[in-house]
């Protein structure tokens, strides 16, 4: 199955993707994670990504596509994947459709996780993630076992772009460039809207229900 987890920043795409990996037995492909890894490596490409990411702007489509395609062609993603943070623009959605079609695949379902702006900001400024394993926590609603460490003992960090100012810019980008993707996929009749407010288990259950019957 090829599934897009769609929604504004802070909707819970990454958190829910981590839960769905075991349920659906397909990997998560997060372009944000791939870019952060590239940035951490200190490469020229990583520095280029940082120019956009640190300002809350989307990285140009052509830079994202190459990175995405390399990940899609790894062995574990041959039978399907959970796309988290990709596509982010209508041209990216069109190229995703093409890239999948070349592999006799298609987007089977788009789960659109819905949350409001205030909830989104509250979630993001309290978000921490583990430098070692990538586990995502919320300081109040999904707190780590210790204030500054993950259950794997890795160090917890706040993303550089998780400040209120940058989040507002990311939300503008979402409204202008990303939200129109829903119409692109509504025409294909594959969009399922899910209420993203609730406990992690509640939202996971809603997603499971929404994709039930999709194979
Ligand atoms: P995320 O981890 O999905 O919240 O993405 C963090 C940042 O990485 C975004 O604000 C963008 O700057 C960049 N990014 C991630 N995925 C994409 C994408 N598909 N297209 C353009 N920029 C992206």
Tab-separated table of C-alpha atoms and ligand atoms in Angstrom:
chain	number	residue	atom	x	y	z
A	1	UNK	CA	0.000	0.000	0.000
A	2	UNK	CA	1.157	3.542	-0.752
A	3	UNK	CA	-0.298	5.979	1.730
A	4	UNK	CA	0.147	9.725	2.121
A	5	UNK	CA	-0.154	11.110	5.632
A	6	UNK	CA	-1.274	14.636	4.951
A	7	UNK	CA	-1.821	17.627	7.223
A	8	UNK	CA	-0.367	20.898	8.504
A	9	UNK	CA	2.855	21.009	10.538
A	10	UNK	CA	2.159	19.511	13.968
A	11	UNK	CA	-0.840	17.465	12.809
A	12	UNK	CA	0.904	14.323	14.077
A	13	UNK	CA	2.041	12.910	10.727
A	14	UNK	CA	5.450	11.783	12.004
A	15	UNK	CA	4.085	10.376	15.265
A	16	UNK	CA	1.291	8.455	13.539
A	17	UNK	CA	3.647	7.262	10.776
A	18	UNK	CA	5.921	5.701	13.418
A	19	UNK	CA	2.902	3.796	14.781
A	20	UNK	CA	1.686	2.681	11.347
A	21	UNK	CA	5.040	1.156	10.340
A	22	UNK	CA	4.383	-1.921	12.515
A	23	UNK	CA	0.683	-2.116	11.681
A	24	UNK	CA	1.071	-1.904	7.900
A	25	UNK	CA	4.587	-3.418	7.685
A	26	UNK	CA	5.824	-0.756	5.299
A	27	UNK	CA	8.426	1.953	5.994
A	28	UNK	CA	7.896	5.659	6.619
A	29	UNK	CA	9.464	8.012	4.115
A	30	UNK	CA	9.802	11.457	5.677
A	31	UNK	CA	11.468	14.003	3.406
A	32	UNK	CA	11.934	16.266	6.463
A	33	UNK	CA	13.891	13.493	8.254
A	34	UNK	CA	15.944	12.788	5.113
A	35	UNK	CA	16.818	16.484	4.851
A	36	UNK	CA	17.694	16.798	8.522
A	37	UNK	CA	20.046	13.793	8.161
A	38	UNK	CA	21.670	15.428	5.133
A	39	UNK	CA	21.996	18.707	7.042
A	40	UNK	CA	23.578	16.903	9.991
A	41	UNK	CA	26.145	15.300	7.671
A	42	UNK	CA	27.406	18.814	6.876
A	43	UNK	CA	27.241	18.212	3.090
A	44	UNK	CA	26.821	21.045	0.578
A	45	UNK	CA	23.332	19.717	-0.205
A	46	UNK	CA	22.484	19.740	3.516
A	47	UNK	CA	23.553	23.384	3.752
A	48	UNK	CA	21.342	24.180	0.781
A	49	UNK	CA	18.356	22.520	2.522
A	50	UNK	CA	19.070	24.500	5.691
A	51	UNK	CA	18.754	27.819	3.842
A	52	UNK	CA	15.053	27.055	3.332
A	53	UNK	CA	14.228	24.915	6.364
A	54	UNK	CA	15.510	27.378	8.966
A	55	UNK	CA	13.214	30.067	7.528
A	56	UNK	CA	10.143	27.821	7.413
A	57	UNK	CA	10.153	27.778	3.600
A	58	UNK	CA	9.672	24.771	1.369
A	59	UNK	CA	12.778	23.346	-0.306
A	60	UNK	CA	12.568	23.604	-4.139
A	61	UNK	CA	10.809	20.648	-5.773
A	62	UNK	CA	13.754	19.442	-7.893
A	63	UNK	CA	16.014	19.097	-4.827
A	64	UNK	CA	13.361	17.096	-2.965
A	65	UNK	CA	12.501	14.747	-5.821
A	66	UNK	CA	16.011	13.303	-6.153
A	67	UNK	CA	16.251	12.630	-2.421
A	68	UNK	CA	12.785	11.079	-2.360
A	69	UNK	CA	13.370	8.810	-5.350
A	70	UNK	CA	16.603	7.422	-3.884
A	71	UNK	CA	14.731	6.469	-0.718
A	72	UNK	CA	11.745	4.996	-2.586
A	73	UNK	CA	14.035	2.684	-4.531
A	74	UNK	CA	15.516	1.091	-1.423
A	75	UNK	CA	14.554	-2.544	-0.936
A	76	UNK	CA	12.254	-2.048	2.081
A	77	UNK	CA	10.007	0.382	0.171
A	78	UNK	CA	9.393	-1.892	-2.817
A	79	UNK	CA	5.972	-3.029	-1.576
A	80	UNK	CA	4.697	0.334	-0.416
A	81	UNK	CA	5.424	3.190	1.939
A	82	UNK	CA	3.946	5.787	4.254
A	83	UNK	CA	4.729	9.204	2.820
A	84	UNK	CA	5.147	11.759	5.597
A	85	UNK	CA	5.702	15.357	4.485
A	86	UNK	CA	5.816	14.414	0.817
A	87	UNK	CA	4.289	15.602	-1.482
A	88	UNK	CA	4.180	19.231	-0.285
A	89	UNK	CA	3.197	20.963	-3.563
A	90	UNK	CA	0.917	20.070	-6.488
A	91	UNK	CA	3.953	19.579	-8.816
A	92	UNK	CA	5.422	17.173	-6.210
A	93	UNK	CA	2.107	15.294	-6.151
A	94	UNK	CA	2.128	15.043	-9.942
A	95	UNK	CA	5.696	13.791	-9.971
A	96	UNK	CA	4.906	11.303	-7.165
A	97	UNK	CA	2.029	9.925	-9.257
A	98	UNK	CA	4.430	9.558	-12.211
A	99	UNK	CA	7.224	7.973	-10.185
A	100	UNK	CA	4.781	5.445	-8.681
A	101	UNK	CA	3.156	4.710	-12.071
A	102	UNK	CA	6.606	3.862	-13.498
A	103	UNK	CA	6.772	1.213	-10.760
A	104	UNK	CA	3.192	-0.052	-11.368
A	105	UNK	CA	2.031	1.618	-8.175
A	106	UNK	CA	-0.294	4.459	-7.235
A	107	UNK	CA	-1.323	6.496	-4.230
A	108	UNK	CA	-3.929	4.215	-2.648
A	109	UNK	CA	-5.073	6.553	0.086
A	110	UNK	CA	-4.447	10.063	1.393
A	111	UNK	CA	-5.193	10.385	5.100
A	112	UNK	CA	-5.781	14.054	5.824
A	113	UNK	CA	-5.197	14.697	9.540
A	114	UNK	CA	-7.107	17.778	10.606
A	115	UNK	CA	-6.107	20.117	13.468
A	116	UNK	CA	-6.578	23.867	14.059
A	117	UNK	CA	-3.840	26.517	14.141
A	118	UNK	CA	-3.750	27.058	17.944
A	119	UNK	CA	-3.565	23.315	18.649
A	120	UNK	CA	-0.822	23.009	16.031
A	121	UNK	CA	1.356	25.735	17.581
A	122	UNK	CA	0.857	24.337	21.071
A	123	UNK	CA	1.967	20.904	19.894
A	124	UNK	CA	4.968	22.104	17.969
A	125	UNK	CA	6.551	24.340	20.576
A	126	UNK	CA	6.357	21.466	23.093
A	127	UNK	CA	7.673	18.859	20.645
A	128	UNK	CA	10.980	17.153	21.334
A	129	UNK	CA	12.627	14.366	19.391
A	130	UNK	CA	15.381	11.893	20.109
A	131	UNK	CA	18.676	12.613	18.364
A	132	UNK	CA	19.502	8.896	18.346
A	133	UNK	CA	16.311	7.014	17.356
A	134	UNK	CA	13.966	9.758	16.105
A	135	UNK	CA	11.201	9.034	18.638
A	136	UNK	CA	8.880	12.043	18.951
A	137	UNK	CA	7.532	13.290	22.312
A	138	UNK	CA	5.233	16.077	23.488
A	139	UNK	CA	6.350	17.467	26.852
A	140	UNK	CA	2.779	17.346	28.248
A	141	UNK	CA	0.728	14.837	26.273
A	142	UNK	CA	3.323	12.228	25.413
A	143	UNK	CA	6.130	13.001	27.854
A	144	UNK	CA	9.537	11.314	27.692
A	145	UNK	CA	10.545	9.039	30.595
A	146	UNK	CA	13.026	11.710	31.776
A	147	UNK	CA	13.030	15.439	31.039
A	148	UNK	CA	15.985	15.373	28.664
A	149	UNK	CA	16.366	11.740	27.568
A	150	UNK	CA	14.561	9.220	25.385
A	151	UNK	CA	13.676	5.677	26.486
A	152	UNK	CA	16.727	4.610	24.392
A	153	UNK	CA	18.895	7.055	26.431
A	154	UNK	CA	19.369	9.279	23.374
A	155	UNK	CA	19.430	13.040	23.884
A	156	UNK	CA	16.160	14.919	23.321
A	157	UNK	CA	16.347	17.995	21.153
A	158	UNK	CA	13.975	20.659	19.866
A	159	UNK	CA	13.945	21.131	16.105
A	160	UNK	CA	15.438	24.436	14.978
A	161	UNK	CA	12.274	25.243	13.015
A	162	UNK	CA	9.913	24.502	15.926
A	163	UNK	CA	9.722	28.089	17.210
A	164	UNK	CA	6.385	29.929	17.041
A	165	UNK	CA	7.717	32.438	14.491
A	166	UNK	CA	8.981	29.785	12.074
A	167	UNK	CA	5.865	27.641	12.620
A	168	UNK	CA	3.654	30.519	11.450
A	169	UNK	CA	5.737	30.789	8.278
A	170	UNK	CA	5.513	27.028	7.771
A	171	UNK	CA	1.742	27.265	8.168
A	172	UNK	CA	1.574	30.022	5.502
A	173	UNK	CA	3.550	27.780	3.164
A	174	UNK	CA	1.170	24.943	3.966
A	175	UNK	CA	-1.937	26.994	3.168
A	176	UNK	CA	-0.534	28.423	-0.060
A	177	UNK	CA	1.352	25.504	-1.545
A	178	UNK	CA	0.468	22.271	0.254
A	179	UNK	CA	-3.276	22.419	1.004
A	180	UNK	CA	-4.220	22.420	-2.754
A	181	UNK	CA	-2.874	18.860	-2.962
A	182	UNK	CA	-6.102	17.653	-1.358
A	183	UNK	CA	-8.106	18.738	-4.400
A	184	UNK	CA	-5.620	16.946	-6.671
A	185	UNK	CA	-6.288	13.681	-4.813
A	186	UNK	CA	-10.009	14.289	-4.233
A	187	UNK	CA	-10.381	14.042	-8.007
A	188	UNK	CA	-8.943	10.543	-7.698
A	189	UNK	CA	-11.340	9.779	-4.839
A	190	UNK	CA	-8.645	8.611	-2.428
A	191	UNK	CA	-8.870	11.247	0.349
A	192	UNK	CA	-10.017	10.269	3.861
A	193	UNK	CA	-10.335	13.042	6.446
A	194	UNK	CA	-9.480	12.162	10.038
A	195	UNK	CA	-9.914	14.298	13.168
A	196	UNK	CA	-6.374	14.765	14.533
A	197	UNK	CA	-7.431	15.946	17.987
A	198	UNK	CA	-7.486	13.248	20.668
A	199	UNK	CA	-5.118	10.778	22.278
A	200	UNK	CA	-2.456	9.110	20.132
A	201	UNK	CA	-4.420	5.835	20.296
A	202	UNK	CA	-7.666	7.515	19.305
A	203	UNK	CA	-6.086	9.111	16.248
A	204	UNK	CA	-4.348	5.851	15.271
A	205	UNK	CA	-7.695	4.038	15.526
A	206	UNK	CA	-9.355	6.642	13.329
A	207	UNK	CA	-6.616	6.243	10.719
A	208	UNK	CA	-6.929	2.447	10.818
A	209	UNK	CA	-10.665	2.784	10.311
A	210	UNK	CA	-10.190	5.269	7.456
A	211	UNK	CA	-7.831	2.964	5.571
A	212	UNK	CA	-9.749	-0.206	6.372
A	213	UNK	CA	-10.646	-1.918	3.140
A	214	UNK	CA	-7.872	-0.157	1.218
A	215	UNK	CA	-5.238	-2.655	0.148
B	1	LIG	P1	8.814	18.260	8.247
B	1	LIG	O1	9.825	17.471	8.984
B	1	LIG	O2	8.003	17.415	7.316
B	1	LIG	O3	7.975	19.138	9.125
B	1	LIG	O4	9.629	19.261	7.280
B	1	LIG	C1	10.498	20.250	7.829
B	1	LIG	C2	10.962	21.204	6.732
B	1	LIG	O5	11.683	20.466	5.711
B	1	LIG	C3	9.857	21.915	5.966
B	1	LIG	O6	9.412	23.087	6.636
B	1	LIG	C4	10.561	22.232	4.647
B	1	LIG	O7	11.476	23.308	4.789
B	1	LIG	C5	11.384	20.970	4.427
B	1	LIG	N1	10.637	19.922	3.680
B	1	LIG	C6	10.288	18.674	4.126
B	1	LIG	N2	9.637	17.977	3.180
B	1	LIG	C7	9.561	18.807	2.109
B	1	LIG	C8	8.998	18.677	0.813
B	1	LIG	N3	8.363	17.560	0.442
B	1	LIG	N4	9.103	19.727	-0.038
B	1	LIG	C9	9.724	20.871	0.321
B	1	LIG	N5	10.280	21.067	1.528
B	1	LIG	C10	10.201	20.051	2.417
